[in-house]
Every structure is written in structure tokens, then in C-alpha cells.
XYZ file of C-alpha atoms in Angstrom:
610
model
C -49.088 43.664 -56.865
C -52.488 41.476 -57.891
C -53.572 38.767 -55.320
C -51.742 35.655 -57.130
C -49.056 37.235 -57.279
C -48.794 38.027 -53.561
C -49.717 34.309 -53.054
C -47.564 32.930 -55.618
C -44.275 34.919 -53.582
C -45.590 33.989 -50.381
C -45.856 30.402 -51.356
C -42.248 29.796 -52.611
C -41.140 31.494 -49.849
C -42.351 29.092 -47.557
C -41.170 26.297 -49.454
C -37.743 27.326 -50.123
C -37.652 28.065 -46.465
C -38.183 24.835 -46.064
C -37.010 22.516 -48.521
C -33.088 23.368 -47.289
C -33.978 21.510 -43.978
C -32.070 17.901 -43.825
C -35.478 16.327 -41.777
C -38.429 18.280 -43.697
C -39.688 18.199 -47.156
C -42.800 20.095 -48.174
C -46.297 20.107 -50.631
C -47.971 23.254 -50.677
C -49.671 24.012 -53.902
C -49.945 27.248 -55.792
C -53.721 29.161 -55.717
C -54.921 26.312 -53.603
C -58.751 26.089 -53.558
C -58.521 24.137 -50.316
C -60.392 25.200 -48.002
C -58.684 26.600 -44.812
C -55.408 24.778 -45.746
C -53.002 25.418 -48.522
C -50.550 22.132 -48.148
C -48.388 19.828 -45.643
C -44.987 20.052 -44.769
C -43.406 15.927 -44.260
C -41.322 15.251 -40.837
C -38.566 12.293 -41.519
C -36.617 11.018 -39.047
C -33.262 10.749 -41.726
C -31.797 12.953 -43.818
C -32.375 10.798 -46.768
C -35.932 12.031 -46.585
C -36.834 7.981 -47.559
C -40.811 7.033 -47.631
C -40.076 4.239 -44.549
C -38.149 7.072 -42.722
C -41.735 9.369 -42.405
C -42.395 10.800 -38.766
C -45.385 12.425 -39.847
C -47.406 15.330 -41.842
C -48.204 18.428 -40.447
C -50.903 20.890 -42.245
C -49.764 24.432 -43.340
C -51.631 27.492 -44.061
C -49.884 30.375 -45.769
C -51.229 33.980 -46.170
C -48.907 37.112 -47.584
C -49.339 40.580 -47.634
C -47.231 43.610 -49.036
C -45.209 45.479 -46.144
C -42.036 47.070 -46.545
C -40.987 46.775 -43.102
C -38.835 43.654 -42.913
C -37.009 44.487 -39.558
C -39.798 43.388 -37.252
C -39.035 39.961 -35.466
C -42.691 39.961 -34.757
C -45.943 40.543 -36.046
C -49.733 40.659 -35.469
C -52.384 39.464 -38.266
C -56.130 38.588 -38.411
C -56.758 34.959 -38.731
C -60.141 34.060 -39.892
C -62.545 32.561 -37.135
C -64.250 29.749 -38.937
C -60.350 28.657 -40.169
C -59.317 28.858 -36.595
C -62.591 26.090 -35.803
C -61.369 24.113 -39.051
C -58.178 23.718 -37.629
C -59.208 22.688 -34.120
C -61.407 20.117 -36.006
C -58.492 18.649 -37.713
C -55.325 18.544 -35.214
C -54.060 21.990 -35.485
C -51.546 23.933 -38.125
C -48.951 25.684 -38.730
C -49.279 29.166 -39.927
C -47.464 31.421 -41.942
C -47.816 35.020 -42.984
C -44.964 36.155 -45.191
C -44.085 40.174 -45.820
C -43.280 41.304 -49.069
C -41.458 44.292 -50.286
C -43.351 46.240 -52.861
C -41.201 45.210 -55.725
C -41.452 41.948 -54.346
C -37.799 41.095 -54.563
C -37.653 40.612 -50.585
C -39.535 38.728 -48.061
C -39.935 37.583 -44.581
C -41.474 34.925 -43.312
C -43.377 35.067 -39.434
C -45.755 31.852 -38.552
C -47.109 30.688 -35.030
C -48.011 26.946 -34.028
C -51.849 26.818 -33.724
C -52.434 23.486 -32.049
C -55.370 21.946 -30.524
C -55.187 23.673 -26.698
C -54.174 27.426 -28.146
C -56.873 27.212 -30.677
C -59.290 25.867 -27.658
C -58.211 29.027 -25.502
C -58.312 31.246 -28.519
C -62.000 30.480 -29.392
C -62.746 30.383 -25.898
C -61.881 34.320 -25.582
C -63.696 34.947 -28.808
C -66.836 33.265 -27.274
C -66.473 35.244 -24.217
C -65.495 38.436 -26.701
C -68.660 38.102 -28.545
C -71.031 37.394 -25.210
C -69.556 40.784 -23.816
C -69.522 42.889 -26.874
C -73.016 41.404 -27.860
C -70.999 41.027 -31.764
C -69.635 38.120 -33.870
C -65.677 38.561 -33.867
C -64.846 36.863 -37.382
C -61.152 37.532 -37.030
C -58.481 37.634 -34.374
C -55.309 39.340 -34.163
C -52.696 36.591 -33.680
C -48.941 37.510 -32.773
C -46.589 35.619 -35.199
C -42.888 35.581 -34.574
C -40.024 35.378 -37.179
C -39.361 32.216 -38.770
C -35.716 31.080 -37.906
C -33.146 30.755 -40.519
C -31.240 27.925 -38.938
C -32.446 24.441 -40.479
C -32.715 22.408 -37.688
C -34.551 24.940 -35.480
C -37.395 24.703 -38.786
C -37.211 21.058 -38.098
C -37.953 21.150 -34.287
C -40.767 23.707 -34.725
C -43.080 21.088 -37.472
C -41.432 17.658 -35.021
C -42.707 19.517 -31.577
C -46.212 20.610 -33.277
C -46.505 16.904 -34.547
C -45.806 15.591 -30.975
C -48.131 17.822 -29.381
C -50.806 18.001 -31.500
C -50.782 14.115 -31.321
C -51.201 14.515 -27.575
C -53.958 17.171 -27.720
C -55.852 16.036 -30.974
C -58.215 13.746 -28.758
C -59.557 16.668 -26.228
C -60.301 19.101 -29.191
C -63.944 18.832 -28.582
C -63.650 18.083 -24.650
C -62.871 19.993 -22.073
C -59.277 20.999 -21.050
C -58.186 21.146 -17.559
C -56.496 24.407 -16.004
C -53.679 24.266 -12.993
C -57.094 25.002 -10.739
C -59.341 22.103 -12.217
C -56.441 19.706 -10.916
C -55.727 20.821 -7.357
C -59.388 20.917 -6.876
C -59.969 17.653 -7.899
C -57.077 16.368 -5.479
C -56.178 13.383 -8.505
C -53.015 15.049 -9.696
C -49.972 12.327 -8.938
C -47.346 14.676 -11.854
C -46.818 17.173 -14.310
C -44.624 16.796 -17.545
C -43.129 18.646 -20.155
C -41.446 16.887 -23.384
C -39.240 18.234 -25.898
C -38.326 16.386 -29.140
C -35.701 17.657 -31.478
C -32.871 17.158 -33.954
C -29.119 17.939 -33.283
C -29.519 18.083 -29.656
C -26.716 16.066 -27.351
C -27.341 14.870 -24.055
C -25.615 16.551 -21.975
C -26.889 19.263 -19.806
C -26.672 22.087 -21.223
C -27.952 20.362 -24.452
C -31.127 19.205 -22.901
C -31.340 23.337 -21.230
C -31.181 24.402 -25.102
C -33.454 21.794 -26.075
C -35.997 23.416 -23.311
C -35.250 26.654 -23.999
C -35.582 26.672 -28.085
C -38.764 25.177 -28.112
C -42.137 25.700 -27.138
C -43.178 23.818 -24.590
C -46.138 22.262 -23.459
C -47.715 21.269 -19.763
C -49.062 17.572 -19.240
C -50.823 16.004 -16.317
C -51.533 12.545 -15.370
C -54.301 11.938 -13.202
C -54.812 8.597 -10.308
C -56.124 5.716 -12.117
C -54.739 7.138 -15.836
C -52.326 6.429 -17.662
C -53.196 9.234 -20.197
C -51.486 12.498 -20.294
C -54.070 15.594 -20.007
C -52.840 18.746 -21.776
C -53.388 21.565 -19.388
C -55.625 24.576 -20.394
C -52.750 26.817 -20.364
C -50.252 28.568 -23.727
C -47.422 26.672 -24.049
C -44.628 28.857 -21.193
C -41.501 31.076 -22.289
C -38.768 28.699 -20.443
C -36.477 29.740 -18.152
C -34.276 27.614 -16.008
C -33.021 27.799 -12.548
C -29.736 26.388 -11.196
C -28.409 26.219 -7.885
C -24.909 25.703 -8.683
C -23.104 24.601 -5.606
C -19.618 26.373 -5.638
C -17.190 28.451 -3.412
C -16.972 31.851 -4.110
C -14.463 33.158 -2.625
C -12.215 37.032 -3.583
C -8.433 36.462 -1.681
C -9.074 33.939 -0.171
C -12.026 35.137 1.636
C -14.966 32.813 1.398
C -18.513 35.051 0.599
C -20.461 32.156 -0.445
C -21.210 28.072 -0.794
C -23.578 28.643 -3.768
C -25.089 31.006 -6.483
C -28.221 30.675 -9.010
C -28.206 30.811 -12.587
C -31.328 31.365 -14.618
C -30.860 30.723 -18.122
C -33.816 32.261 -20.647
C -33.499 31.927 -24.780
C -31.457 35.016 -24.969
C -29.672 35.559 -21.671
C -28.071 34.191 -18.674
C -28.251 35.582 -15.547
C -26.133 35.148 -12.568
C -27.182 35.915 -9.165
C -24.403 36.259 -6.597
C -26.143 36.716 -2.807
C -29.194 38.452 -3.234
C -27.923 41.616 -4.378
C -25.386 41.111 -6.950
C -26.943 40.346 -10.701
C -24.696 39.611 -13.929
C -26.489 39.607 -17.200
C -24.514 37.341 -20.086
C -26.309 37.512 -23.641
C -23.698 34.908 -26.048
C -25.325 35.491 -28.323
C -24.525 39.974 -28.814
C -21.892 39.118 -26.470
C -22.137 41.433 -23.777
C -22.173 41.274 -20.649
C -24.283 43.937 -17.754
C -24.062 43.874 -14.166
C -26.776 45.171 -11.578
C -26.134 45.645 -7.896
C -29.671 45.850 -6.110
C -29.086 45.999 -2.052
C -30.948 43.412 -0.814
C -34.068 44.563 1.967
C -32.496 42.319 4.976
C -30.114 43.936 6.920
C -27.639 41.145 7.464
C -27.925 39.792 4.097
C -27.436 43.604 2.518
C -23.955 43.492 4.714
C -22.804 40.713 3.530
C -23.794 41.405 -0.217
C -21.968 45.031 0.064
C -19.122 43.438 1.427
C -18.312 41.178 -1.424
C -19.355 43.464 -3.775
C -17.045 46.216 -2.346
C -14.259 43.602 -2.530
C -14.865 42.710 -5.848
C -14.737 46.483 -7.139
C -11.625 46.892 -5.309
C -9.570 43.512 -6.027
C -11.203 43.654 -9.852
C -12.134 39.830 -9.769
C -13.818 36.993 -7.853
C -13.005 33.014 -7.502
C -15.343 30.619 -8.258
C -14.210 27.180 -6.872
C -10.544 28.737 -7.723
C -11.153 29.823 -11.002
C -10.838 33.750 -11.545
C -13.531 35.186 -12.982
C -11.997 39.189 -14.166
C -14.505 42.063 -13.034
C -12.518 45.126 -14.243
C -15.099 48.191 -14.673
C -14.514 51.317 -16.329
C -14.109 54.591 -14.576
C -17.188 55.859 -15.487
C -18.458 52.817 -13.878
C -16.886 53.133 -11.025
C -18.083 56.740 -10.191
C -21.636 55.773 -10.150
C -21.320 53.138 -8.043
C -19.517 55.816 -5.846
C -17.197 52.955 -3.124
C -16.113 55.905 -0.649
C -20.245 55.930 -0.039
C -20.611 52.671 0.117
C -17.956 51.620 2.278
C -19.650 54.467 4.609
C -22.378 52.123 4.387
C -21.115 49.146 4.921
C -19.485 50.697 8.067
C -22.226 51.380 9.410
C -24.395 47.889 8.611
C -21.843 46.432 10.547
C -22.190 48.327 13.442
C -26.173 47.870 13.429
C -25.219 44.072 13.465
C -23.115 44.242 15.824
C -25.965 45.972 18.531
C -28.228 43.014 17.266
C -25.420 40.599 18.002
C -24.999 42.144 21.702
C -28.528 42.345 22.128
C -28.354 38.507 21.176
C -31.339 39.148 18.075
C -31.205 36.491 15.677
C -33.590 38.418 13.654
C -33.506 39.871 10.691
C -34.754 43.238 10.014
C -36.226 44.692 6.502
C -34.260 48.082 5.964
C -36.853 48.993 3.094
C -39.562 48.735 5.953
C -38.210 50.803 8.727
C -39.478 54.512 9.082
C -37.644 57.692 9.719
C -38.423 57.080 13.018
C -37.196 53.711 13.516
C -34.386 54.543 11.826
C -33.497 57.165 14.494
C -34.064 54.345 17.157
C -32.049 52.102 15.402
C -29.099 54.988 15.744
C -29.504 55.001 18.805
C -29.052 51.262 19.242
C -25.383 51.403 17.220
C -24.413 54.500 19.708
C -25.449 52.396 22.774
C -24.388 48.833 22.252
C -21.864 49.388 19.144
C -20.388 52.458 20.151
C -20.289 51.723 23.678
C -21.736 55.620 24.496
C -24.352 57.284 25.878
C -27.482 58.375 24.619
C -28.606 62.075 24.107
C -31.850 63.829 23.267
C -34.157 61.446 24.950
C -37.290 62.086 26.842
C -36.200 63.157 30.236
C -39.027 60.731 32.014
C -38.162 57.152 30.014
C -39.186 54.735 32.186
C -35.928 52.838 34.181
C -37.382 49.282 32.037
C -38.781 49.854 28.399
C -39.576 48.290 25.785
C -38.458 49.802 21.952
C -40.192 48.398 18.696
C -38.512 49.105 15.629
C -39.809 47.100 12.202
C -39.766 43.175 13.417
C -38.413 43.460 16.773
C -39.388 44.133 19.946
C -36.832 45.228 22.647
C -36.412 44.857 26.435
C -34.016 47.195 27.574
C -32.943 49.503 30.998
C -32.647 53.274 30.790
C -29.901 54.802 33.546
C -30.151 58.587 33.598
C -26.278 59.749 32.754
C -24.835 61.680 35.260
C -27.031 64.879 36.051
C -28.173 65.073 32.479
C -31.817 65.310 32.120
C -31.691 63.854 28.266
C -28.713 61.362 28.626
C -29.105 57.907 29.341
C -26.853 54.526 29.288
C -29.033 52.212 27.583
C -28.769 48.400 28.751
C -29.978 45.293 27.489
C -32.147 44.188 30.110
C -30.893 40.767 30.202
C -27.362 41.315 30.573
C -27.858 44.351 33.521
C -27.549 42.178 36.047
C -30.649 43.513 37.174
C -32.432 42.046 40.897
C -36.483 41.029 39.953
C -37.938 40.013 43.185
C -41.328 39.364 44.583
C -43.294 39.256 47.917
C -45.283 36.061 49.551
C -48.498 36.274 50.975
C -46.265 36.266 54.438
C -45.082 39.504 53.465
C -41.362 37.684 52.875
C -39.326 39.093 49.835
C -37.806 36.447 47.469
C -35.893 37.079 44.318
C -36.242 35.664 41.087
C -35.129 34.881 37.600
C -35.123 38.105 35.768
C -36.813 36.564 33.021
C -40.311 35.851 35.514
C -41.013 39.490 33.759
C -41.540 37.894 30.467
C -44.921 35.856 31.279
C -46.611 34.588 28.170
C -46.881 38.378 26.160
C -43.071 38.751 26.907
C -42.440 35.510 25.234
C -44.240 36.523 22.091
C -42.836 39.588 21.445
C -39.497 40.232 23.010
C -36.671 39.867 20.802
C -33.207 40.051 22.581
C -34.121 37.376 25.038
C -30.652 35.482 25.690
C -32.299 31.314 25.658
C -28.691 30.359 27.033
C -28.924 32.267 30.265
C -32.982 31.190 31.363
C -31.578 28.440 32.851
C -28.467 29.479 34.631
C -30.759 32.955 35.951
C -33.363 29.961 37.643
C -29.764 28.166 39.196
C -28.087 30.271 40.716
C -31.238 31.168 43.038
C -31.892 27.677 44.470
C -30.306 28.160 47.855
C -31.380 31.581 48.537
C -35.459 31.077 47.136
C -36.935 28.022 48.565
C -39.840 29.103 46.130
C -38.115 28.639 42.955
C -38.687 25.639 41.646
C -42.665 26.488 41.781
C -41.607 30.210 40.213
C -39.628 28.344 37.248
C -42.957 26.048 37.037
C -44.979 28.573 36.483
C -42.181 30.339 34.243
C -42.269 26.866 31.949
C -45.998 26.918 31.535
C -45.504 30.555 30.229
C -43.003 29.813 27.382
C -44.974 26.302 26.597
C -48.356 28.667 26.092
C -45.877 31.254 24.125
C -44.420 28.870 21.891
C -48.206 27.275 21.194
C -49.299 30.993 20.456
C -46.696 31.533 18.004
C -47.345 31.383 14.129
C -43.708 30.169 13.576
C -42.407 28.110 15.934
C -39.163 29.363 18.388
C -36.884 26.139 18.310
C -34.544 28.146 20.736
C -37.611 29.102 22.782
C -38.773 25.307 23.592
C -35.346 23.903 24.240
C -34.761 26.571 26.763
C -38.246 25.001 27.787
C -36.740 21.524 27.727
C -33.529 22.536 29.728
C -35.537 24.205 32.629
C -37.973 20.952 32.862
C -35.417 18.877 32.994
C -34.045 20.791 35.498
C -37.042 20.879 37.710
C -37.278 17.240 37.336
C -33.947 16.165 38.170
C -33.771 19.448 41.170
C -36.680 19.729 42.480
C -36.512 17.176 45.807
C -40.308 17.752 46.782
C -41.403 14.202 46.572
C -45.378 15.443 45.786
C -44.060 17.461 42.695
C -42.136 14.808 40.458
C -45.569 13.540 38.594
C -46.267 17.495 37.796
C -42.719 17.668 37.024
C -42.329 14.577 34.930
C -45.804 16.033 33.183
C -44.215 18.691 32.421
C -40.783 17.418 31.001
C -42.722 15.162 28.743
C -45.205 17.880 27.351
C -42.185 19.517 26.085
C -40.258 16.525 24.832
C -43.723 15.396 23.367
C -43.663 18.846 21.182
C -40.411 17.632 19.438
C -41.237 14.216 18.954
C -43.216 10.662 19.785
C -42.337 9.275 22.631
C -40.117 6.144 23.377
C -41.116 3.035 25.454
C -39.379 4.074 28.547
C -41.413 7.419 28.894
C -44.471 5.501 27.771
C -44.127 3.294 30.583
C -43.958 6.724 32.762
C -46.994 8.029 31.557
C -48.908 4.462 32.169
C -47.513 4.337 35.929
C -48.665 8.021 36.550
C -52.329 7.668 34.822
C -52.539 4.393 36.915
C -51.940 5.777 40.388
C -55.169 6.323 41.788
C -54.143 8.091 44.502
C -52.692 11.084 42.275
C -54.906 13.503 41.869
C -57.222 13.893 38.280
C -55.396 16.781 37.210
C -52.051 14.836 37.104
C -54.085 11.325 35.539
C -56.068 13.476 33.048
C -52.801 14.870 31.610
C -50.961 11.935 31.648
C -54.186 10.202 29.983
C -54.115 13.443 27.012
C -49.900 12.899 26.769
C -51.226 9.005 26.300
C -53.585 10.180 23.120
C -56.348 8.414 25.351
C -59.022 10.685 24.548
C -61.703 8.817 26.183
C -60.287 8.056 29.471
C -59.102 11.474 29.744
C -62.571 13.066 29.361
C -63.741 10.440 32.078
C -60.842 12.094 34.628
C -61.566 15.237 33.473
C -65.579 15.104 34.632
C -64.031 13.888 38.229
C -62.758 17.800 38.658
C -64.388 19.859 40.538
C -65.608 23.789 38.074
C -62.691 25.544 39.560
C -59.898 22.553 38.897
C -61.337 22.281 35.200
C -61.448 26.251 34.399
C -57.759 25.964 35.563
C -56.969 22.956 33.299
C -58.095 23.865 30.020
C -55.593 27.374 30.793
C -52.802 25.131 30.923
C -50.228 24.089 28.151
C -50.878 20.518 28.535
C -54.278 21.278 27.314
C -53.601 21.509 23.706
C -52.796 17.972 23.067
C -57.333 17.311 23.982
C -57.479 18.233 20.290
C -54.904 15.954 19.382
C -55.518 12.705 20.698
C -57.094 9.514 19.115
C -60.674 8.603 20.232
């Protein structure tokens, strides 16, 4: 098959493609000498293709070549450089390459929308291509995809590229801006994608298909512009995500409030938990499930739960609609329930020792070594099971502390009987366990069992019960004259703890509140209440501004003269009165100001106004 007639093929292909659309109309000569271009295919806005109903032109550029393999849905071809720098010169274009049988009865037409920012970033990696290689590239392979059948689809590919190119004709020969350029320059105020299109309706799931049909195209607008920037980046493959508010629910059961749906060109997927995937393609109409157990321990349970359910009950309610889940036997074999209810036995019981050991942490199963998982086992026997523990190390220490992936626990080890390798394991919060301490009169005083914890415990312990610090503090004021200055010194422990910490403990400073408050209100040692009022409102001032009232505290305590420059300067920092604070501060003696910049209230120096 000669060259015209390859052309001459390719040509009417293209325009009988595209004649049959209601909104396009086409001139593409035959053997065009034109350079770079071979015709234009007309946009109208009506059906009646009418001269005052013209959107717009767009040029076309069609190549063909003999290829007997008509199956692909997408191709590669060489496009010519200095065409590719034409079309960048003029707006962009659409082009085709059409396969042709060798007897040249059948054909298939591919094409891909060159406009102004893919041609920028194709000639870009040439230039970079040629720099590295030390040659002149004069073609590059381009990946075309099939050119749909469906009219208006042709008519929403040529209306799009019109758009587009409109918007990106102007910064042909300028530079384009990447995602990088923008957050650099700190001037973005939005992004914006636009999709235009025939026989779209305006509902949802219209305006999804209209995003999801189409290619589409990144804009920015910049402070002080009302111009929208094309972003240096190929136009994205769509998907959408949907948090779709809605009970889920098998017999009655509630699992969950919500689930996502991510909807691509081809597919819809469904994800129920975090484990639990359905896979719905309309268009072959089938429909796949995958179960992947989710890495969190509690979220895993509660995933295999409902999923155990659902094989067993065949179906699931979504906001009291049944939705069938009937699998096949072969199905049901692989997924092999008599394991995984063994599983899910067993998740529960690890939740259940977190639960006792009140741990409101997660843990990452995927994370945890052989090893931990042997601790871990040991955990479910001790505060699950209720039993205790063989095959330890005969010389555990009576108070321990046991790591395992994120935690950290603080627990009591009671030899069993005579056994040299048994032990009853305890939390060490709810042993009931006697800390006490001697003055410098050689008198023995008990305290909290939390005064272990200092500011390291605070960090890094894990099963520390918030709701008992207080009562633990209580129940010793008439038998420890000493404890309101022990639960001081307690309070400036978890305030430099919680300061430490990366992510901030909520539970951990309103424990912190509760004792304060306690002190404050307790504590009837007339030269303690401004340290004690300090204190209260260092914690309150971590969780929010203060009001007038405790304003009018802090101005009465940095005003009493008599107090001494310890109390002023922190009632000066809690005051954001930078200046008069370092003016109280210079009144310390070395000693008093190496002990003030240790203390909580120290980290609000930093944060005051000068």
C-alpha cells in the first residue's frame, strides 16, 4: 500500500469518525501540503451545526500507518520534533494516527490532545534528552489512546482541548509554574479544575462522569490576579473520593457511621472499615471483593468482625437497605472462617488486656516482632485470661517495665507460689501497691503511687489510669502532712511531660488541671496559694486565653511586692509581659534563676509579646 493511499484511508477515517457527531463538523484535506497540519475540525454549540452557533476551530494532524493489530486500545508513535514546536507556536492540536489492515478494508483510529503545557513539558524532556545524550532527538514516542466510538465523548475531547488551549495559548513561550513554584512563592489563594461537555446533567453523579471522562487540567490563581496560571503538570487520571455518611449495620448490629467510595473511569471501589474492599466495574459488570486486615489492632478486630458476620449472615445493611453478599464455596474455603474466627478470638482478648491495662493506644500488628508477640501472649494470659504466667526469668524484678511496639508498660511481678518461673503479673496501677518516702528527719510518709512516674514516666508509660491521679493524691491528705508539696512537685512533672511530648496527651493535662485545682482549693497553707494559683493557671493557660477574672489574678499577684520574684516573674510571663518579666527575673539571685528556667512555667519566656 503506496503512501497516498495510506493517507487517503487515514484521512476519511478521521472524518467519518467525525462527521456523525451532532456538535462537530470537520475540513481536513486530502495530500495536504500544509505544513505540520493537515485540517480543522469546527466545535458548535447546536446540533444544527449553524455558522452563528460556532464555539470554535481546533487544528488536526493526521498520520496512518499499516498494522494489522487492531485490538490495542493504545499505542505509541514518533511525532516529529520541529511539528511538536509548530504546534506549541500555534495553540496546540489534536493528533491522530490511524492503523490500517493490510488490505486496507479496516481501521482504527488512536489520537492524543497535544496542547500548549504537554507540548511545553514534552520539549522540555527533549531539551534535557539531548543535553544528556549530547544528540538531537528529532522524534518522540508519544502514547495515543483509542479514539471513542460514542459521539458525544468525540465532542468533549475537541470542546475540552478548545477550552484549555484557550487558557494555556498565552504562556506558550513563558514559563509554566509547577505545584513547587507556587508554595514557594507563598501567592497561591486556589486551585481549579474545569470540565466542559455535551450531554452531561447536573446532578452528581453527572458532574463525577463529567470529571472522570475527560482530561483534566490544573489552574492556579495567584494574590493580586485575576488570571488563571496553568500548572506545569499532564493533565491527572481522575479519581474521586466520597465519604458517604451511612449506617452499616448486619442484624441489627451497627459496624459503622460511614464508608468511602472512590470512583475511577472504569471502576468503583468501596471501602468498608479499613480492611474490607469491593471492586464494581458497570461497565463488564462484575463485581471483586478484597479483604486486607488492617495493621491496627483494634481497627483489624473490628474489620474481622463485620467481615466474619457478613460471610456468615450472606448480606449487610446500608441505612436499611440489604445489600446480598452470597460467595461461592470455593470462595468461602480460601477465606477459611473456622481460622479466622480463631483470630478474631483472640484480637479480642489482646483488647481486652489493653482495656484492663487502661491503654488507649493502638498498636501496629504488622510491626511487632516474634518477640513482642510472645510478650503480648503473655499479656492476654495475665489480664484476659486471668492466669498466671510461666517460663519467665526467675529474677524479674518485683516493678518492671515491658515495651512491646508503641507501648510502654508499668507492671508488678509476684513470684507464684514456690515456682521459680511463675509469676502473677499486675498492672502497677491497680495493685494497690504502698510508694512511700523518707524526710530529712528520718520520718516515713507515703505517697501517690504515681510520684514513681517523674517526668520520663510521663513520656513513656502507657497504662497510666488519668482517672485515679487524683483520687491516689486524696485519699493521703490526713495521713501525709507533706502532700500537697509531693503533688506540687508531681504537677510540675506531668506539665514538663506534656511540653516534651511531640503529640500532645489531652488526658495527661486535665489530670494536670484536676490535681491544680485541687491544690488550690486544698491546700490551707496561706504562703502557698500564689504558687498554687501559678500553677492552676499555667495549666488552664495551655488550653486556652485567659478570661478577665483570672487576668485580674495574675495583675494582683505580679503587683504584690512583697511576694517573692519567682512568684511576680511568672505571673509577669503568664501576663505575656516580656519586659517586666526579664526585669524580675535579673532580681534572682544564680541559684533561684538556674531553678526557674527548669520549671514548666518557663516555656511561656518564648511566648510572650515584647
Amino acid at each position: 500500500m503506496n503512501t497516498k493511499a495510506i493517507e487517503t484511508i487515514s484521512i476519511s477515517a478521521v472524518r467519518d469518525s467525525i462527521v456523525v457527531s451532532d456538535y462537530l463538523d470537520q475540513y481536513i484535506a486530502d495530500n495536504d501540503k500544509e505544513p505540520s497540519w493537515d485540517g480543522f475540525v469546527y466545535i458548535y454549540n447546536a446540533k444544527n451545526k449553524k455558522k452563528n452557533q460556532l464555539t470554535g476551530r481546533v487544528p488536526v494532524q493526521v498520520k496512518g500507518t499499516v498494522n494489522n493489530d487492531l485490538s490495542k486500545s493504545e499505542i505509541s508513535y514518533p511525532v516529529n520534533i520541529i511539528d511538536m514546536k509548530n504546534y506549541l507556536n500555534d495553540g496546540g492540536v489534536v493528533y491522530f494516527v490511524v492503523y490500517i489492515n493490510e488490505n486496507g478494508n479496516r481501521t482504527k483510529i488512536y489520537y492524543q490532545t497535544l496542547t500548549p503545557v504537554k507540548l511545553k513539558l514534552y520539549l522540555g524532556e527533549i531539551e534535557r534528552s539531548n543535553i544528556d545524550s549530547n544528540r538531537i532527538q528529532k522524534t518522540k514516542n508519544l502514547k495515543l489512546i483509542e479514539f471513542p466510538n460514542d459521539s458525544l465523548r468525540k465532542a468533549n475531547i475537541f470542546l475540552n482541548f478548545f477550552n484549555d488551549g484557550k487558557k494555556q495559548i498565552s504562556f506558550s513561550k513563558s514559563n509554566v509554574f509547577s505545584f513547587d513554584d507556587l508554595s514557594k512563592l507563598d501567592k497561591l489563594t486556589e486551585l481549579s479544575l474545569t470540565v466542559s461537555g455535551y450531554g452531561y446533567g447536573v446532578t452528581r453523579n453527572e458532574i463525577h462522569r463529567a470529571i472522570l471522562e475527560n482530561e483534566v487540567y490544573v489552574y492556579a490563581m495567584l494574590k493580586g490576579s485575576d488570571i488563571l496560571l496553568p500548572i506545569d503538570e499532564l493533565p491527572i487520571d481522575p479519581i474521586i473520593k466520597e465519604v458517604e455518611t451511612a449506617v452499616i449495620s448486619i442484624n441489627e448490629k451497627k459496624y459503622y457511621n460511614q464508608f468511602l467510595r472512590i470512583k475511577s473511569l472504569e471502576n468503583t471501589l468501596i471501602q468498608i472499615g479499613d480492611s474490607l474492599f469491593i471492586e464494581v466495574n458497570e461497565n463488564l459488570g462484575i463485581v471483586k471483593f478484597r479483604y486486607k486486615p488492617a495493621s491496627m489492632l483494634r481497627k483489624r478486630t473490628k474489620d474481622l468482625e463485620f467481615f466474619v458476620d457478613l460471610i456468615t449472615r450472606k448480606s449487610f445493611f446500608v441505612d436499611g437497605i440489604r445489600i446480598p453478599f452470597d460467595l461461592n464455596d470455593d470462595e468461602i474455603r480460601k477465606i477459611n472462617i473456622k481460622e479466622q474466627k480463631e483470630s478474631l478470638e483472640y484480637y479480642f482478648k489482646m483488647i481486652l488486656a489493653l482495656d484492663t491495662l487502661h491503654v488507649k493506644e493502638d498498636i501496629n500488628l504488622e510491626e511487632m516482632t516474634d518477640q513482642e508477640y510472645r510478650q503480648f501472649y503473655n499479656l492476654v494470659i495475665a489480664f484476659a485470661d486471668r492466669k498466671p504466667v510461666s517460663n519467665l526469668k526467675p529474677n524479674l524484678p518485683r516493678i518492671g517495665y515491658v515495651s512491646i511496639a508503641n507501648i510502654t508498660l508499668l507492671l508488678i511481678f509476684e513470684k507464684y507460689l514456690d515456682s521459680y518461673h511463675t509469676f502473677i503479673i499486675q498492672d502497677y496501677f491497680s495493685s494497690g501497691i504502698t510508694l512511700g518516702y523518707e524526710t530529712i528527719d528520718g520520718e516515713k510518709l507515703k505517697t501517690s503511687e504515681y510520684s514513681i512516674l517523674q517526668k520520663e514516666g510521663y513520656l513513656k508509660v502507657s497504662n497510666i489510669n488519668y482517672d485515679a491521679i487524683l483520687p491516689s493524691y486524696q485519699s493521703l491528705k490526713n495521713e501525709n502532712e507533706e502532700i500537697f508539696e509531693k503533688a506540687t512537685n508531681d504537677l510540675l512533672m506531668m506539665l514538663l511531660a506534656y511540653d516534651e511530648s511531640s503529640i500532645k496527651n489531652s488526658r495527661l493535662l486535665n489530670a494536670a488541671k484536676k490535681l491544680a485545682k485541687w491544690i488550690l482549693d486544698d491546700d490551707d497553707k496561706k504562703h502557698s496559694y500564689e504558687l498554687n494559683l501559678l500553677n492552676y493557671l499555667q495549666v488552664v493557660r495551655r488550653e486556652r486565653k485567659f478570661n478577665s477574672g483570672e487576668h485580674k489574678q495574675l495583675y494582683t499577684v505580679a503587683g504584690d511586692a512583697s511576694k517573692g520574684d519567682d512568684i511576680i516573674t511568672g505571673a509577669l510571663l503568664l501576663l505575656e509581659n516580656r519586659s517586666e518579666a526579664e526585669k524580675s527575673f535579673l532580681k534572682m539571685d544564680e541559684e533561684l534563676q538556674k531553678s526557674f528556667i527548669k520549671y514548666p512555667i518557663y516555656k511561656f519566656w518564648n511566648q510572650v509579646d515584647n
